[in-house]
GROMACS .gro file of C-alpha atoms in nm:
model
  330
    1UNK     CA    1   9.009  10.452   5.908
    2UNK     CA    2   9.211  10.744   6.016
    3UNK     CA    3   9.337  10.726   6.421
    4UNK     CA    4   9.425  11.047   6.588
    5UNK     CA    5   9.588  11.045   6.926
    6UNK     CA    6   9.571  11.344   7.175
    7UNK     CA    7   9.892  11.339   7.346
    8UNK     CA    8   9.971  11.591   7.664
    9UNK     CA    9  10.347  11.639   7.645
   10UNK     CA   10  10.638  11.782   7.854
   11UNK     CA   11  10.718  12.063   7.668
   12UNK     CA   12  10.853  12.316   7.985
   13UNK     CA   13  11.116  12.214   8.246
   14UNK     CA   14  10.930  12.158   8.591
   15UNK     CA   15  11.058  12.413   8.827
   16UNK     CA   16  10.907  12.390   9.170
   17UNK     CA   17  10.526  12.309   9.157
   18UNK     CA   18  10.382  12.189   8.753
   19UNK     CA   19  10.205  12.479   8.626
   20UNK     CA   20  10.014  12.460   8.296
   21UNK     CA   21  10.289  12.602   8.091
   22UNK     CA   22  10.462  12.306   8.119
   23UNK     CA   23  10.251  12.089   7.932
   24UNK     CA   24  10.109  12.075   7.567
   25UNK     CA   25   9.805  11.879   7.385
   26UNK     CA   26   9.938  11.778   7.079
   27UNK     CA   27   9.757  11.532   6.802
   28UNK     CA   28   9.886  11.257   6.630
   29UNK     CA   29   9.798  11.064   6.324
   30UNK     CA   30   9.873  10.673   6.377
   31UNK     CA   31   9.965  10.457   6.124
   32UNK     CA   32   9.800  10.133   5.979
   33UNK     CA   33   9.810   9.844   6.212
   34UNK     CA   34  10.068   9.588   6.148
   35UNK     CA   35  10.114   9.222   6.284
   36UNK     CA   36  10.150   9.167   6.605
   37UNK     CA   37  10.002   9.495   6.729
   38UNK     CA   38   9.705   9.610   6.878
   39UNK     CA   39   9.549   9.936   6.874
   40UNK     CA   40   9.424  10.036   7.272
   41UNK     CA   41   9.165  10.351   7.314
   42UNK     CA   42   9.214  10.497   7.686
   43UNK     CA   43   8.928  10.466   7.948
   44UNK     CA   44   9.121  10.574   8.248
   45UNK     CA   45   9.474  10.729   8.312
   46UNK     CA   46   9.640  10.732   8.596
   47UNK     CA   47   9.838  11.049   8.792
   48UNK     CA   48  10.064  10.955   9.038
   49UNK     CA   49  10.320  11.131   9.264
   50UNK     CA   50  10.661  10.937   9.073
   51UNK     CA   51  10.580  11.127   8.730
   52UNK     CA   52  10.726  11.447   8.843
   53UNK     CA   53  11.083  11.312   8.977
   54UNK     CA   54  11.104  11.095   8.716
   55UNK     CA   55  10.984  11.347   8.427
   56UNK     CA   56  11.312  11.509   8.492
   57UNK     CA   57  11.470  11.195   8.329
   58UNK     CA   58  11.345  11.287   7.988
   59UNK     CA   59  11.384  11.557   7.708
   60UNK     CA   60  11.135  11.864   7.685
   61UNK     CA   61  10.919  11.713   7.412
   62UNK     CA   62  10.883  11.428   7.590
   63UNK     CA   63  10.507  11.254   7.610
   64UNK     CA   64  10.470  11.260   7.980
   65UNK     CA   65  10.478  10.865   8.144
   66UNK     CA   66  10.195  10.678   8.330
   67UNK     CA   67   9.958  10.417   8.322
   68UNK     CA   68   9.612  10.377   8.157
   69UNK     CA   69   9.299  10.116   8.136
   70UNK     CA   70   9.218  10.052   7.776
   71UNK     CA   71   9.010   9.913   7.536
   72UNK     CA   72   9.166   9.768   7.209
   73UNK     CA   73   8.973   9.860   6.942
   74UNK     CA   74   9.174   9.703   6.723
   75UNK     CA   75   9.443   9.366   6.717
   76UNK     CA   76   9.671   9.143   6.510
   77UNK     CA   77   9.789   9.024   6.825
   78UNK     CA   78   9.615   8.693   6.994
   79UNK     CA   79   9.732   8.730   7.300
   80UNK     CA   80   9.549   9.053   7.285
   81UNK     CA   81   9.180   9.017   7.119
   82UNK     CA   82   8.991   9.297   7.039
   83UNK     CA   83   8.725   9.412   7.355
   84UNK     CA   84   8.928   9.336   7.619
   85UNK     CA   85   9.080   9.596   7.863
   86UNK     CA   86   9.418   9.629   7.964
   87UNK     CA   87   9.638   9.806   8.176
   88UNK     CA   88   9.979   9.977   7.999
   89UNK     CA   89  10.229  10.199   8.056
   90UNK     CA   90  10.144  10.425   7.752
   91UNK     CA   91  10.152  10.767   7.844
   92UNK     CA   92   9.945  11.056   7.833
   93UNK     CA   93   9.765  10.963   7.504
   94UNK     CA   94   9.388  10.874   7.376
   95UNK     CA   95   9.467  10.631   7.190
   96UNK     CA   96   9.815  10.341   7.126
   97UNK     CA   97   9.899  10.115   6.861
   98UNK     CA   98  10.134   9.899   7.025
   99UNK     CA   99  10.311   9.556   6.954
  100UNK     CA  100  10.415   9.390   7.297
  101UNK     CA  101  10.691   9.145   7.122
  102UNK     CA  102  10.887   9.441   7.042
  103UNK     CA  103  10.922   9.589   7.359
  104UNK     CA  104  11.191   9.552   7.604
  105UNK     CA  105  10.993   9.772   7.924
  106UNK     CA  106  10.751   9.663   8.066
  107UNK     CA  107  10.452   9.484   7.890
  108UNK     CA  108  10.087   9.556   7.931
  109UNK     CA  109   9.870   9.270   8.055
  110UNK     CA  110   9.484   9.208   8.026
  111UNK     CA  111   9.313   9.264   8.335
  112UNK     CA  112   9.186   8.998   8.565
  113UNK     CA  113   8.820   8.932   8.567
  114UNK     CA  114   8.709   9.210   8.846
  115UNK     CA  115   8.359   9.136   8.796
  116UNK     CA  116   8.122   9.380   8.973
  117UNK     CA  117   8.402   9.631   9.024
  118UNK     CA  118   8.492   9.880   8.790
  119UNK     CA  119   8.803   9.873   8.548
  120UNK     CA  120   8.976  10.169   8.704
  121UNK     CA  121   9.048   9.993   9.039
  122UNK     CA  122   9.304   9.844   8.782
  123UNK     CA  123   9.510  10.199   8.838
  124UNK     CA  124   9.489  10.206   9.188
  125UNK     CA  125   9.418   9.930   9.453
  126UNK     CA  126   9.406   9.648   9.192
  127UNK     CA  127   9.713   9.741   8.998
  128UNK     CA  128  10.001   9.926   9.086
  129UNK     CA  129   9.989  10.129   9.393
  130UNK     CA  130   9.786   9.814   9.566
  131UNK     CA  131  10.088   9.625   9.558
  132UNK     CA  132  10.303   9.899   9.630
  133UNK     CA  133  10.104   9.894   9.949
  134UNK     CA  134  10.097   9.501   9.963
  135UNK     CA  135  10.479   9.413   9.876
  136UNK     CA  136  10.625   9.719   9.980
  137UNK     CA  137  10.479   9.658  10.330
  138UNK     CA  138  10.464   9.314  10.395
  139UNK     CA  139  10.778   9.205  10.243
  140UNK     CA  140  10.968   9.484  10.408
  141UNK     CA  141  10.783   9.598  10.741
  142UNK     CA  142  10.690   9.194  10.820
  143UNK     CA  143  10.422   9.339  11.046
  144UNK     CA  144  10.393   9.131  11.334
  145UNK     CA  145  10.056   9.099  11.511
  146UNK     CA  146   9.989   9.375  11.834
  147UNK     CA  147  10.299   9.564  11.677
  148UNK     CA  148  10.232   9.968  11.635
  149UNK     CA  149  10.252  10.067  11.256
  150UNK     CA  150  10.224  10.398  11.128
  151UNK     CA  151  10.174  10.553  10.796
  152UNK     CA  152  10.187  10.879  10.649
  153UNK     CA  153  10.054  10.975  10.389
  154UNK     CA  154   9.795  10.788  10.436
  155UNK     CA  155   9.516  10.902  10.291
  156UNK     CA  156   9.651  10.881   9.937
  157UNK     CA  157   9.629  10.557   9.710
  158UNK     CA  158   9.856  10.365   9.853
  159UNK     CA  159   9.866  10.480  10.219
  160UNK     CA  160   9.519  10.412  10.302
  161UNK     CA  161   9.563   9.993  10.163
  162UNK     CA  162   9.909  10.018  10.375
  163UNK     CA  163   9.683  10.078  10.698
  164UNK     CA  164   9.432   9.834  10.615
  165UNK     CA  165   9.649   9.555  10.576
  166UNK     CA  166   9.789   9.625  10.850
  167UNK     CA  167   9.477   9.622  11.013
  168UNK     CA  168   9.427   9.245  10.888
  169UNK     CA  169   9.747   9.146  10.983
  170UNK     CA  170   9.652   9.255  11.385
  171UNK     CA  171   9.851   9.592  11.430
  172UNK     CA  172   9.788   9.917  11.593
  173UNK     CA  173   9.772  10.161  11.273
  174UNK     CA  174   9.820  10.543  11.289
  175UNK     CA  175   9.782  10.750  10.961
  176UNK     CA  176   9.889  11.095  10.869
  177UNK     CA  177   9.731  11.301  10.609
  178UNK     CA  178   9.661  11.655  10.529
  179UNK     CA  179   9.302  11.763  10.631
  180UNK     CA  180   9.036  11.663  10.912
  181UNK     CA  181   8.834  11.529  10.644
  182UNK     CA  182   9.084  11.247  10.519
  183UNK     CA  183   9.148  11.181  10.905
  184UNK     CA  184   8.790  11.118  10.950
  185UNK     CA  185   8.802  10.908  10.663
  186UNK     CA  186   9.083  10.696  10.762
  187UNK     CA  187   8.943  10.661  11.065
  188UNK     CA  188   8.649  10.497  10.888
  189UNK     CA  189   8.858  10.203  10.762
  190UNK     CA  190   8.995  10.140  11.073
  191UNK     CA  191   9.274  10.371  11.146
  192UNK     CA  192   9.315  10.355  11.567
  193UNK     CA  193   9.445  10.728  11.515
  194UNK     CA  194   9.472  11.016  11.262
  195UNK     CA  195   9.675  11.321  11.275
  196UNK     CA  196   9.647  11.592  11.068
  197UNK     CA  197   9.990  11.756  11.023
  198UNK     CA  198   9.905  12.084  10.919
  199UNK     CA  199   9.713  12.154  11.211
  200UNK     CA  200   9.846  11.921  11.481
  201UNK     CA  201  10.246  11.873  11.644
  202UNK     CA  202  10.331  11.550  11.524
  203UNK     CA  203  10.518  11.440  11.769
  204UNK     CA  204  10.289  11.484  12.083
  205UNK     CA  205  10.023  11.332  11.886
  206UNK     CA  206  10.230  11.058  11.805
  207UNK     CA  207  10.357  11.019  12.188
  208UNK     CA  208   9.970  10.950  12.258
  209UNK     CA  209   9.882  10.776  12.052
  210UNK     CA  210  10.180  10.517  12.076
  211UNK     CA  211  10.305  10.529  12.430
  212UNK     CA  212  10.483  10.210  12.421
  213UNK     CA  213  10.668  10.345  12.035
  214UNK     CA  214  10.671  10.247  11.660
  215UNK     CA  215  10.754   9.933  11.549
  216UNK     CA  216  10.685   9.979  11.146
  217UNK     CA  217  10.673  10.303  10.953
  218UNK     CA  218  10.567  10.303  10.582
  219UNK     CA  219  10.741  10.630  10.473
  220UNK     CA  220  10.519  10.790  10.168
  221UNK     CA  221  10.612  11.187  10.199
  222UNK     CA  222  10.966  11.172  10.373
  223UNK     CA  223  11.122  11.542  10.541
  224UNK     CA  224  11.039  11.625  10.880
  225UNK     CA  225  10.755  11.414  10.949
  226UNK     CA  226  10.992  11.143  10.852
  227UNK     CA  227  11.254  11.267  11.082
  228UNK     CA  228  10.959  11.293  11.370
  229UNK     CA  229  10.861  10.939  11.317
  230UNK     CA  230  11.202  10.769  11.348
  231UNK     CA  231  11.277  10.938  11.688
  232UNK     CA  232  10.956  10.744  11.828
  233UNK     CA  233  11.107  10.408  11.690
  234UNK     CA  234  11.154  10.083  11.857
  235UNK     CA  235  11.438   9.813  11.890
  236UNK     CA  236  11.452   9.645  11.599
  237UNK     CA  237  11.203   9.903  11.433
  238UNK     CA  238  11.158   9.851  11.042
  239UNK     CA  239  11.119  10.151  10.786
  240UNK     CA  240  10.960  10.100  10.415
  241UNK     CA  241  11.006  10.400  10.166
  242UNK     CA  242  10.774  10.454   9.945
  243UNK     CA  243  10.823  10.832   9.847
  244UNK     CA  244  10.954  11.122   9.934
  245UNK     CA  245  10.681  11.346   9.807
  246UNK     CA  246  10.749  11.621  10.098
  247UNK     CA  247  11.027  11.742   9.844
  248UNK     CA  248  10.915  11.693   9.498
  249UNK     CA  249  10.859  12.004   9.420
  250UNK     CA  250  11.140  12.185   9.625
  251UNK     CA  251  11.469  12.113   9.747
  252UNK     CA  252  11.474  11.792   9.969
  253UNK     CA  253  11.440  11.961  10.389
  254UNK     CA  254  11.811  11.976  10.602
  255UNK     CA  255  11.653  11.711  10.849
  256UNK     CA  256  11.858  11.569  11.171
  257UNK     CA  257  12.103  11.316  11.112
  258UNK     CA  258  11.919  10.994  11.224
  259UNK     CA  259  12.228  10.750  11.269
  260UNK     CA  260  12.217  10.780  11.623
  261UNK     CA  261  11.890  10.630  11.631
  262UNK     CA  262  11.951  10.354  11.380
  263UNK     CA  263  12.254  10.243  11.570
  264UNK     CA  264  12.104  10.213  11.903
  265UNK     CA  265  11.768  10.074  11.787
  266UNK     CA  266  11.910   9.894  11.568
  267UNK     CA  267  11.673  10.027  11.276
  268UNK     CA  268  11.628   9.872  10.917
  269UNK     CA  269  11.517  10.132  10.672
  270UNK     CA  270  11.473  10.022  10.309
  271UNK     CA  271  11.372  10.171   9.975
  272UNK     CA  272  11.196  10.049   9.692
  273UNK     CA  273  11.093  10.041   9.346
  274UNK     CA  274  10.727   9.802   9.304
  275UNK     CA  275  10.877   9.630   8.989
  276UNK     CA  276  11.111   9.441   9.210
  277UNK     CA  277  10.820   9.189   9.262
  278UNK     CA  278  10.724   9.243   8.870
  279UNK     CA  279  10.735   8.797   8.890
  280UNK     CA  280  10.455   8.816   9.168
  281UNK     CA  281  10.251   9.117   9.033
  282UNK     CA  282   9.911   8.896   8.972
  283UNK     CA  283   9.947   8.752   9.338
  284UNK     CA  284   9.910   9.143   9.491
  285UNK     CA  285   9.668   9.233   9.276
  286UNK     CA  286   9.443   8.882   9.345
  287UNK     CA  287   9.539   8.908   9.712
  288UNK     CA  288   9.390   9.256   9.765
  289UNK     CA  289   9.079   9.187   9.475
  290UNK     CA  290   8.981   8.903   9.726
  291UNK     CA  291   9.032   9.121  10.020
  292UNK     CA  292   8.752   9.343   9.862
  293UNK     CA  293   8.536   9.081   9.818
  294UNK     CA  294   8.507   8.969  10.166
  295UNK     CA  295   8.449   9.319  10.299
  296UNK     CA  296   8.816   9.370  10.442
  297UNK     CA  297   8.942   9.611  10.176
  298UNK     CA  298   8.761   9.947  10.126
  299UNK     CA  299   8.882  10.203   9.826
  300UNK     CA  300   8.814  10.589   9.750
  301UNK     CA  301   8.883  10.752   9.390
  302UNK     CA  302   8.936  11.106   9.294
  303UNK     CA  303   8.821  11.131   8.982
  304UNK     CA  304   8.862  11.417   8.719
  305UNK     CA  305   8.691  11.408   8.402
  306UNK     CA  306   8.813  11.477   8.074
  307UNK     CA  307   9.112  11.385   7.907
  308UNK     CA  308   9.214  11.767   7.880
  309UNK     CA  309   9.253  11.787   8.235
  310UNK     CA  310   9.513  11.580   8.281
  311UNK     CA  311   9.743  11.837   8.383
  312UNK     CA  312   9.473  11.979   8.628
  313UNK     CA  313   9.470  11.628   8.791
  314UNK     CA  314   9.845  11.593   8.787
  315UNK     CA  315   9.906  11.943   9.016
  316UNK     CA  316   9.592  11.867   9.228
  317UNK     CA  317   9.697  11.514   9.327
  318UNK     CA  318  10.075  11.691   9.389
  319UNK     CA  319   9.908  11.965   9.608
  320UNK     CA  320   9.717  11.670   9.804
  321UNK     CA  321   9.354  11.747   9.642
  322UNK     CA  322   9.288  11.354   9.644
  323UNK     CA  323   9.137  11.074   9.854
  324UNK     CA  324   9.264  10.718   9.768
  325UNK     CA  325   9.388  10.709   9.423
  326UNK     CA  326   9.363  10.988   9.159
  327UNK     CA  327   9.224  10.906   8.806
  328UNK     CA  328   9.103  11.087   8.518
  329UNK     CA  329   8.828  10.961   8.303
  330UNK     CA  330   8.852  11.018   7.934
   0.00000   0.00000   0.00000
């Protein structure tokens, strides 16, 4: 039996915002299965905001990176029988022969029993931008209960789990986001405030709705509203970047130099990469899964259908178009 993957590569330079001309659906005869591989069909694929920065790594030509829920179809790998889904870093592609022992990256696992729930939580708050949200914040914020945490971005995939945690953990939680309908939204898991910050001034939002200051900031779109933020910080305040989003698709914003502010307050502002807790990755994903389950957890998708919209999906997500995470269905 013939194979043939569609494959959406990175055929154009990105230059500001993604437009369609930089991207081309290619297809590609596979070859006969071999030992130790598997072949994977794609259910779901993920867009996130990290494939544009990091697209820049890689020749034009290039299939463009991400993650995707699969089904093998195929296997002469055990640890991989035929049926199951997984989640792997494949790409932009329909369809993957792959052979896990022969990879150095990073490997592609079989997804936890998520009973009820469907498989595409596995790109979003049950795989990697859930414990973006749960490692990046916890290990770095350490919320502390009655402490005032804000988030921006929050509306996206991994903002909106940020603010619920901290929500379980006992905190004050503030979210930004980009449009009265995602404030209402956040306000619907719990959010104590929600500013909109193309229509309202940051900062004398922020003054109200955290008189007594900041203690945590989860930092998701970086820029001025990053700049804002830090000047309402507390002693001993603590800063988690995610992203930097706000600049993506431009050149990064001249904002004030915020040492003054970290000296004084004595500030701790650190970046990070989710892999870092690669060892730990099935305790985030069964911490938030049970979460869920109890009712404490609540998740939105954006989902796009088609596998030839990929590219669609990719510049709407960019441009903010989504609530919670962003898939597209094949």
């Amino acid at each position: 039996m013939v194979v043939v993957s569609r494959n959406w590569l990175y055929v154009k330079e990105f230059k500001g915002e993604p437009k369609e001309e930089n991207f081309e659906l290619v297809d590609e005869e596979l070859p006969t299965l071999q030992d130790g591989e598997f072949l994977a069909e794609a259910e779901y694929l993920s867009v996130d905001p990290y494939m544009r920065p990091y697209m820049g790594r890689y020749p034009v030509g290039s299939l463009m990176i991400g993650g995707q829920i699969a089904k093998i179809l195929q296997s002469k790998n055990k640890a991989f029988p035929e049926g199951v889904r997984i989640f792997g870093q494949f790409g932009w592609r329909t369809h993957t022969i792959f052979n896990p022992n022969k990879t150095q990256g990073e490997k592609p696992y079989v997804l936890p029993d998520f009973g009820s729930l469907p498989a595409s939580l596995g790109l979003g708050i049950l795989g990697m931008p859930g414990n973006t949200a749960y490692f990046g914040f916890l290990e770095i914020c350490d919320p502390k209960e009655g402490e005032t945490v804000v988030v921006s971005g929050a509306a996206g995939a991994v903002g909106s789990v940020v603010g619920q945690i901290a929500k379980l953990k006992g905190c004050q939680v503030i979210g930004i986001a980009g449009s009265d309908d995602k404030c209402e939204w956040l306000k619907k898991l719990g959010f104590e405030h929600a500013i909109n910050y193309k229509t309202q001034n940051i900062l004398e939002e922020l003054k109200k709705a955290a008189p007594k200051g900041i203690d945590c900031y989860f930092d998701n779109v970086g820029g001025t509203i990053t700049e804002t933020v830090i000047r309402l910080m507390n002693l001993n305040g603590r800063i988690s970047v995610c992203g930097t989003i706000s600049n993506y698709n431009s050149v990064p914003v001249q904002v004030a130099d915020p040492q003054r502010d970290f000296v004084f307050k004595q500030l701790k502002m650190q970046g990070f990469i989710v892999s870092r807790w690669g060892h730990r990755w099935l305790e985030g994903i069964n911490a938030n899964l049970n979460w869920i389950r109890q009712g404490k957890l609540q998740y939105e998708e954006t989902v796009t259908e088609g596998f030839e919209n990929m590219p669609k999906a990719f510049m709407d997500m960019l441009k903010g178009g989504n609530t919670g995470k962003a898939i597209v269905k094949v």
